[in-house]
Backbone as a chain_set.jsonl record, in Angstrom:
{"seq": "XXXXXXXXXXXXXXXXXXXXXXXXXXXXXXXXXXXXXXXXXXXXXXXXXXXXXXXXXXXXXXXXXXXXXXXXXXXXXXXXXXXXXXXXXXXXXXXXXXXXXXXXXXXXXXXXXXXXXXXXXXXXXXXXXXXX", "coords": {"N": [[85.781, 96.836, 115.69], [86.519, 94.208, 114.638], [84.177, 92.619, 114.068], [82.769, 94.102, 112.137], [84.461, 95.025, 110.099], [87.026, 93.884, 107.885], [90.369, 92.849, 108.696], [92.242, 93.697, 106.764], [91.064, 95.972, 105.815], [91.716, 98.129, 107.384], [94.046, 99.433, 106.48], [93.049, 100.372, 104.057], [91.106, 102.181, 104.959], [92.764, 104.008, 106.331], [94.193, 104.985, 104.105], [92.083, 106.173, 102.707], [91.402, 108.25, 104.497], [93.804, 109.702, 104.448], [94.124, 110.416, 101.703], [91.656, 110.623, 100.25], [89.343, 111.521, 101.675], [89.157, 114.311, 101.945], [88.709, 115.193, 99.384], [86.78, 113.705, 98.011], [84.185, 114.107, 98.946], [81.826, 115.425, 101.385], [82.76, 114.594, 104.725], [81.815, 113.502, 107.768], [82.015, 113.889, 111.35], [81.051, 112.517, 114.474], [81.035, 113.752, 117.636], [81.413, 113.155, 121.042], [81.676, 114.286, 124.254], [84.259, 115.291, 123.671], [85.4, 113.185, 122.25], [85.737, 111.26, 119.339], [83.035, 109.48, 118.216], [81.728, 108.491, 116.065], [81.634, 108.355, 112.446], [81.421, 109.269, 108.973], [80.782, 109.597, 105.447], [79.852, 111.018, 102.238], [79.96, 110.502, 98.69], [80.228, 111.202, 95.197], [79.906, 108.67, 92.94], [81.164, 106.886, 90.157], [79.624, 104.91, 87.488], [79.168, 101.446, 88.325], [79.501, 97.836, 88.562], [77.132, 97.353, 89.774], [75.367, 99.403, 89.302], [74.371, 101.322, 86.504], [74.717, 104.006, 86.25], [75.997, 107.216, 87.352], [76.162, 107.609, 90.915], [75.37, 108.377, 94.326], [77.389, 107.474, 97.001], [77.656, 106.063, 100.279], [80.315, 106.698, 102.366], [82.651, 104.965, 104.275], [81.212, 104.671, 106.859], [80.703, 104.533, 110.334], [80.189, 103.652, 113.783], [81.46, 103.812, 117.005], [81.652, 100.793, 118.793], [81.054, 100.902, 121.535], [79.148, 102.809, 121.646], [76.915, 102.021, 120.318], [73.405, 101.742, 119.725], [72.686, 104.178, 120.766], [71.643, 106.046, 119.137], [73.355, 107.35, 117.413], [74.114, 106.175, 114.958], [71.756, 106.329, 113.434], [71.417, 109.129, 113.389], [73.756, 109.871, 111.977], [73.366, 108.522, 109.508], [70.907, 109.662, 108.548], [71.713, 112.317, 108.348], [73.656, 112.109, 106.319], [72.091, 111.214, 104.184], [70.434, 113.447, 103.786], [72.425, 115.345, 103.101], [73.299, 114.194, 100.685], [70.985, 114.397, 99.089], [70.739, 117.154, 98.965], [73.202, 118.079, 97.855], [73.512, 116.494, 95.577], [71.002, 116.439, 93.932], [68.344, 114.302, 92.92], [69.965, 112.146, 92.249], [70.7, 108.706, 92.487], [71.036, 107.026, 95.631], [73.34, 104.968, 97.206], [74.823, 102.139, 98.924], [77.348, 99.984, 100.293], [77.332, 97.255, 102.43], [77.458, 94.934, 105.222], [76.425, 91.61, 106.334], [76.018, 92.079, 108.963], [74.952, 94.58, 109.323], [73.046, 95.266, 107.402], [70.295, 95.126, 107.943], [69.819, 97.293, 109.596], [70.009, 99.428, 107.773], [67.865, 98.826, 106.129], [65.694, 99.644, 107.652], [65.57, 102.305, 107.103], [64.805, 102.616, 104.524], [66.472, 101.472, 102.575], [67.21, 99.014, 100.106], [68.323, 95.73, 99.384], [70.219, 95.091, 96.522], [72.144, 93.557, 95.422], [74.257, 90.778, 96.225], [77.185, 89.391, 97.618], [79.09, 86.773, 98.672], [81.636, 86.717, 101.152], [82.835, 89.078, 100.207], [84.07, 91.42, 101.364], [85.929, 90.268, 102.936], [86.913, 87.211, 104.586], [84.001, 85.713, 105.698], [82.649, 88.137, 105.684], [80.186, 89.388, 104.112], [78.986, 91.053, 101.168], [76.358, 93.32, 101.02], [74.881, 95.004, 98.72], [73.231, 97.984, 98.52], [70.392, 100.106, 97.806], [68.751, 103.247, 98.147], [65.323, 103.476, 98.304]], "CA": [[86.178, 96.635, 114.316], [86.616, 92.844, 114.103], [82.921, 92.11, 113.531], [82.22, 94.91, 111.06], [85.44, 95.283, 109.051], [88.128, 92.925, 107.779], [91.66, 93.411, 109.114], [92.903, 94.374, 105.647], [90.397, 97.241, 105.521], [92.311, 99.202, 108.176], [94.941, 100.18, 105.588], [92.201, 101.072, 103.088], [90.52, 103.318, 105.652], [93.849, 104.977, 106.514], [94.427, 105.609, 102.811], [90.942, 107.049, 102.443], [91.542, 109.455, 105.314], [94.982, 110.45, 103.998], [94.066, 110.894, 100.328], [90.364, 110.787, 99.594], [88.26, 112.113, 102.465], [89.047, 115.757, 101.741], [88.395, 115.558, 97.999], [85.676, 112.918, 97.468], [82.901, 114.657, 99.363], [81.788, 115.717, 102.815], [82.986, 113.502, 105.669], [81.377, 114.063, 109.047], [82.386, 113.236, 112.607], [80.19, 112.706, 115.639], [81.902, 113.895, 118.798], [80.737, 113.155, 122.34], [82.651, 114.516, 125.329], [85.562, 115.502, 123.031], [85.889, 111.935, 121.671], [85.031, 110.871, 118.124], [82.302, 108.226, 118.427], [81.198, 108.048, 114.789], [82.079, 109.106, 111.281], [80.929, 108.78, 107.697], [80.649, 110.627, 104.437], [79.209, 110.703, 100.965], [80.755, 110.85, 97.513], [79.644, 110.853, 93.907], [80.626, 107.522, 92.402], [80.888, 106.58, 88.755], [78.928, 103.629, 87.334], [79.846, 100.223, 88.76], [78.771, 96.657, 88.094], [75.837, 97.326, 90.444], [74.496, 100.436, 88.742], [74.945, 101.813, 85.246], [74.709, 105.466, 86.264], [76.632, 107.805, 88.536], [75.32, 107.504, 92.095], [75.992, 108.824, 95.569], [77.664, 106.37, 97.92], [77.997, 106.351, 101.663], [81.713, 106.314, 102.522], [83.253, 104.631, 105.564], [80.373, 105.012, 108.001], [80.873, 103.647, 111.49], [79.991, 104.178, 115.128], [82.196, 103.031, 118.004], [80.816, 99.754, 119.403], [80.621, 101.309, 122.872], [78.068, 103.79, 121.521], [75.782, 101.487, 119.559], [72.073, 101.843, 120.366], [72.507, 105.506, 121.36], [71.062, 106.926, 118.128], [74.361, 108.005, 116.576], [74.049, 105.616, 113.605], [70.592, 106.944, 112.788], [71.765, 110.538, 113.167], [74.762, 109.934, 110.921], [72.763, 108.108, 108.242], [69.948, 110.67, 108.087], [72.508, 113.49, 107.954], [74.286, 111.846, 105.02], [71.031, 111.174, 103.159], [70.066, 114.839, 103.504], [73.534, 115.934, 102.341], [73.279, 113.653, 99.324], [69.846, 114.983, 98.368], [71.006, 118.579, 98.773], [74.361, 118.302, 96.987], [73.321, 115.734, 94.333], [69.561, 116.173, 93.823], [67.887, 113.398, 91.881], [70.925, 111.08, 91.995], [70.485, 107.522, 93.312], [71.894, 106.88, 96.795], [73.648, 103.547, 97.379], [75.873, 101.818, 99.893], [77.72, 98.586, 100.461], [77.459, 96.928, 103.843], [77.627, 93.507, 105.5], [75.316, 90.898, 106.956], [75.866, 92.547, 110.334], [74.307, 95.897, 109.411], [72.091, 95.574, 106.339], [68.944, 95.309, 108.48], [69.752, 98.672, 110.073], [69.739, 100.3, 106.632], [66.511, 98.535, 105.639], [64.743, 100.443, 108.44], [65.55, 103.671, 106.582], [64.39, 102.61, 103.129], [67.413, 100.854, 101.65], [66.865, 97.664, 99.668], [69.458, 94.99, 98.839], [70.117, 94.867, 95.078], [73.162, 92.562, 95.052], [74.863, 90.09, 97.359], [78.386, 88.619, 97.292], [79.675, 86.115, 99.844], [83.053, 86.98, 101.445], [83.311, 90.203, 99.386], [84.941, 92.32, 102.117], [86.908, 89.408, 103.59], [86.289, 85.957, 105.014], [82.803, 85.859, 106.54], [82.081, 89.482, 105.587], [79.473, 89.392, 102.843], [78.507, 92.343, 100.656], [74.967, 93.63, 100.717], [74.844, 96.256, 97.98], [71.891, 98.502, 98.787], [69.987, 101.387, 97.235], [67.639, 103.899, 98.814], [64.122, 103.497, 97.453]], "C": [[86.114, 95.177, 113.867], [85.325, 92.304, 113.498], [82.517, 92.816, 112.243], [83.172, 95.152, 109.895], [86.498, 94.188, 109.06], [89.431, 93.614, 108.179], [92.323, 94.206, 107.998], [92.249, 95.707, 105.281], [90.981, 98.407, 106.325], [93.217, 100.062, 107.294], [94.133, 100.954, 104.539], [91.565, 102.312, 103.712], [91.568, 104.401, 105.901], [94.13, 105.72, 105.217], [93.314, 106.566, 102.428], [91.083, 108.353, 103.219], [92.702, 110.316, 104.84], [94.79, 111.109, 102.64], [92.689, 111.35, 99.866], [89.327, 111.588, 100.368], [88.081, 113.596, 102.177], [88.647, 116.14, 100.321], [87.179, 114.822, 97.43], [84.322, 113.514, 97.799], [82.912, 114.917, 100.849], [82.018, 114.456, 103.645], [82.767, 114.073, 107.061], [81.852, 113.226, 110.225], [81.29, 113.494, 113.63], [81.102, 112.685, 116.849], [81.043, 113.963, 120.056], [81.814, 113.281, 123.412], [84.078, 114.573, 124.781], [86.194, 114.23, 122.462], [85.069, 111.63, 120.42], [84.364, 109.52, 118.371], [81.704, 107.692, 117.125], [81.716, 108.908, 113.658], [81.465, 108.491, 110.031], [80.741, 109.92, 106.728], [79.828, 110.174, 103.257], [80.165, 111.085, 99.849], [79.97, 110.488, 96.265], [80.517, 109.772, 93.294], [80.234, 107.317, 90.946], [80.177, 105.231, 88.656], [79.806, 102.45, 87.758], [79.08, 99.033, 88.203], [77.385, 96.567, 88.731], [74.861, 98.359, 89.895], [75.164, 101.009, 87.501], [74.95, 103.334, 85.153], [75.541, 105.972, 87.427], [75.645, 107.758, 89.709], [76.099, 108.004, 93.311], [76.204, 107.594, 96.443], [77.917, 106.913, 99.325], [79.423, 105.841, 101.87], [82.07, 106.112, 103.988], [82.447, 105.116, 106.769], [80.557, 104.021, 109.133], [80.607, 104.409, 112.779], [80.728, 103.24, 116.082], [81.234, 102.053, 118.681], [80.268, 100.164, 120.77], [79.429, 102.26, 122.833], [76.95, 103.319, 120.599], [74.517, 101.615, 120.408], [71.88, 103.166, 121.1], [71.949, 106.509, 120.35], [72.067, 107.59, 117.201], [74.342, 107.476, 115.139], [72.902, 106.219, 112.813], [70.888, 108.399, 112.436], [72.725, 110.687, 111.993], [74.155, 109.577, 109.566], [71.807, 109.166, 107.71], [70.647, 111.949, 107.652], [73.109, 113.289, 106.562], [73.26, 111.757, 103.905], [70.621, 112.593, 102.792], [71.164, 115.558, 102.728], [73.491, 115.485, 100.891], [72.163, 114.28, 98.504], [70.074, 116.463, 98.062], [72.112, 118.816, 97.733], [74.167, 117.659, 95.609], [71.841, 115.416, 94.127], [69.241, 115.236, 92.654], [68.82, 112.239, 91.562], [70.656, 109.936, 92.978], [71.502, 107.475, 94.45], [72.091, 105.384, 97.052], [74.695, 103.374, 98.465], [76.158, 100.328, 99.84], [77.932, 98.323, 101.933], [77.569, 95.41, 104.007], [76.36, 92.912, 106.105], [75.058, 91.378, 108.384], [75.069, 93.844, 110.439], [73.235, 96.158, 108.361], [70.682, 95.806, 106.871], [68.755, 96.697, 109.084], [69.36, 99.594, 108.919], [68.361, 100.052, 106.041], [65.469, 99.374, 106.378], [64.589, 101.859, 107.891], [65.319, 103.713, 105.074], [65.364, 102.034, 102.13], [66.979, 99.425, 101.351], [68.113, 97.012, 99.083], [69.224, 94.721, 97.354], [71.156, 93.873, 94.58], [73.768, 92.004, 96.33], [76.082, 89.331, 96.855], [78.981, 88.067, 98.58], [81.166, 86.457, 99.942], [83.652, 88.134, 100.636], [84.348, 91.058, 100.123], [86.102, 91.571, 102.757], [86.19, 88.137, 104.014], [85.164, 86.24, 106.011], [82.284, 87.286, 106.635], [81.473, 89.639, 104.194], [79.046, 90.808, 102.464], [77.007, 92.316, 100.483], [75.008, 94.994, 100.042], [73.41, 96.757, 98.038], [71.665, 99.834, 98.097], [68.801, 101.929, 98.025], [66.471, 103.975, 97.859], [63.498, 104.867, 97.443]], "O": [[85.666, 94.938, 112.746], [85.379, 91.59, 112.497], [81.973, 92.178, 111.341], [82.715, 95.459, 108.794], [86.825, 93.635, 110.11], [89.573, 94.826, 108.016], [92.901, 95.264, 108.246], [92.821, 96.487, 104.519], [90.755, 99.564, 105.971], [93.158, 101.29, 107.36], [94.501, 102.071, 104.177], [91.491, 103.365, 103.079], [91.293, 105.585, 105.703], [94.288, 106.941, 105.219], [93.569, 107.643, 101.889], [90.905, 109.435, 102.66], [92.592, 111.542, 104.83], [95.237, 112.237, 102.434], [92.57, 112.355, 99.165], [88.506, 112.272, 99.758], [86.952, 114.087, 102.168], [88.282, 117.289, 100.074], [86.601, 115.283, 96.447], [83.399, 113.426, 96.99], [83.915, 114.653, 101.513], [81.526, 113.38, 103.302], [83.449, 115.009, 107.478], [82.062, 112.018, 110.109], [80.678, 114.562, 113.645], [81.847, 111.729, 117.067], [80.077, 114.723, 120.128], [82.747, 112.48, 123.467], [84.994, 113.98, 125.352], [87.401, 114.2, 122.217], [83.842, 111.73, 120.442], [85.033, 108.539, 118.694], [81.224, 106.559, 117.087], [82.173, 110.031, 113.866], [81.043, 107.335, 110.036], [80.563, 111.07, 107.13], [79.203, 109.113, 103.265], [81.071, 111.896, 100.044], [79.147, 109.573, 96.28], [81.727, 109.947, 93.149], [79.089, 107.557, 90.564], [80.131, 104.485, 89.634], [81.023, 102.463, 87.571], [78.118, 99.205, 87.455], [76.549, 95.787, 88.275], [73.647, 98.191, 90.019], [76.385, 101.16, 87.458], [75.167, 103.886, 84.074], [75.77, 105.24, 88.39], [74.434, 107.857, 89.51], [77.329, 108.041, 93.309], [75.301, 106.772, 96.601], [78.332, 108.056, 99.514], [79.711, 104.679, 101.583], [81.822, 106.976, 104.829], [82.947, 105.879, 107.595], [80.565, 102.81, 108.914], [80.774, 105.626, 112.857], [80.624, 102.018, 115.969], [80.138, 102.434, 119.091], [79.143, 99.81, 121.119], [78.777, 102.494, 123.852], [76.132, 104.121, 120.149], [74.564, 101.598, 121.638], [71.007, 103.273, 121.962], [71.799, 107.689, 120.668], [71.674, 108.321, 116.291], [74.534, 108.248, 114.198], [73.067, 106.578, 111.647], [70.636, 108.839, 111.314], [72.525, 111.533, 111.121], [74.409, 110.266, 108.577], [71.887, 109.532, 106.537], [70.223, 112.595, 106.694], [73.074, 114.194, 105.729], [73.534, 112.186, 102.784], [70.475, 112.91, 101.611], [70.87, 116.304, 101.794], [73.629, 116.298, 99.976], [72.373, 114.653, 97.35], [69.649, 116.959, 97.019], [71.966, 119.654, 96.843], [74.602, 118.208, 94.597], [71.458, 114.246, 94.144], [69.792, 115.363, 91.561], [68.508, 111.424, 90.693], [70.414, 110.173, 94.161], [72.668, 107.83, 94.274], [71.122, 104.627, 97.108], [75.363, 104.325, 98.87], [75.33, 99.527, 99.405], [78.63, 99.077, 102.611], [77.753, 94.691, 103.025], [75.373, 93.605, 106.351], [73.997, 91.111, 108.947], [74.565, 94.178, 111.512], [72.568, 97.191, 108.425], [69.941, 96.609, 106.303], [67.642, 97.223, 109.082], [68.481, 100.443, 109.07], [67.747, 100.974, 105.504], [64.466, 99.772, 105.786], [63.6, 102.536, 108.175], [65.601, 104.719, 104.424], [65.107, 102.101, 100.928], [66.454, 98.722, 102.214], [68.877, 97.661, 98.369], [68.181, 94.197, 96.964], [71.067, 93.396, 93.448], [73.791, 92.662, 97.371], [76.034, 88.702, 95.798], [79.336, 88.83, 99.478], [81.869, 86.481, 98.932], [84.861, 88.158, 100.406], [85.393, 91.382, 99.558], [87.131, 92.164, 103.08], [84.981, 88.01, 103.815], [85.358, 86.913, 107.023], [81.553, 87.615, 107.569], [82.162, 89.977, 103.231], [78.782, 91.646, 103.326], [76.453, 91.401, 99.872], [75.151, 96.019, 100.709], [72.481, 96.046, 97.654], [72.602, 100.589, 97.836], [67.958, 101.172, 98.506], [66.601, 104.473, 96.741], [62.48, 105.076, 96.782]]}, "num_chains": 1, "name": "protein.A"}
């Protein structure tokens, strides 16, 4: 967590799981040997300063550091893209990430459309991305 999320985001994630995950949209888990190793969802988002139309966002996607480079991130991302296309056909797909992961998303067709230094917390910059 320390590299990818700010300390203050833990409470935001807890709140998301308690209040929003069940009503915002599908939220998936990846389980290996009865242990959750990854999770992430999608939701329909209203217009923001980055886009003037409703769009699908990727919500709280993450893979346990111990399981990086095992293909779970790719599996989770491709699953969420397919869900978004099926549930919200024709709607733009977007996500916000950091300098630590934006290059991962570029490999799957996402392009950075906005950047904000220290957006998520100190030394955690926002890369607002859209799927081309």
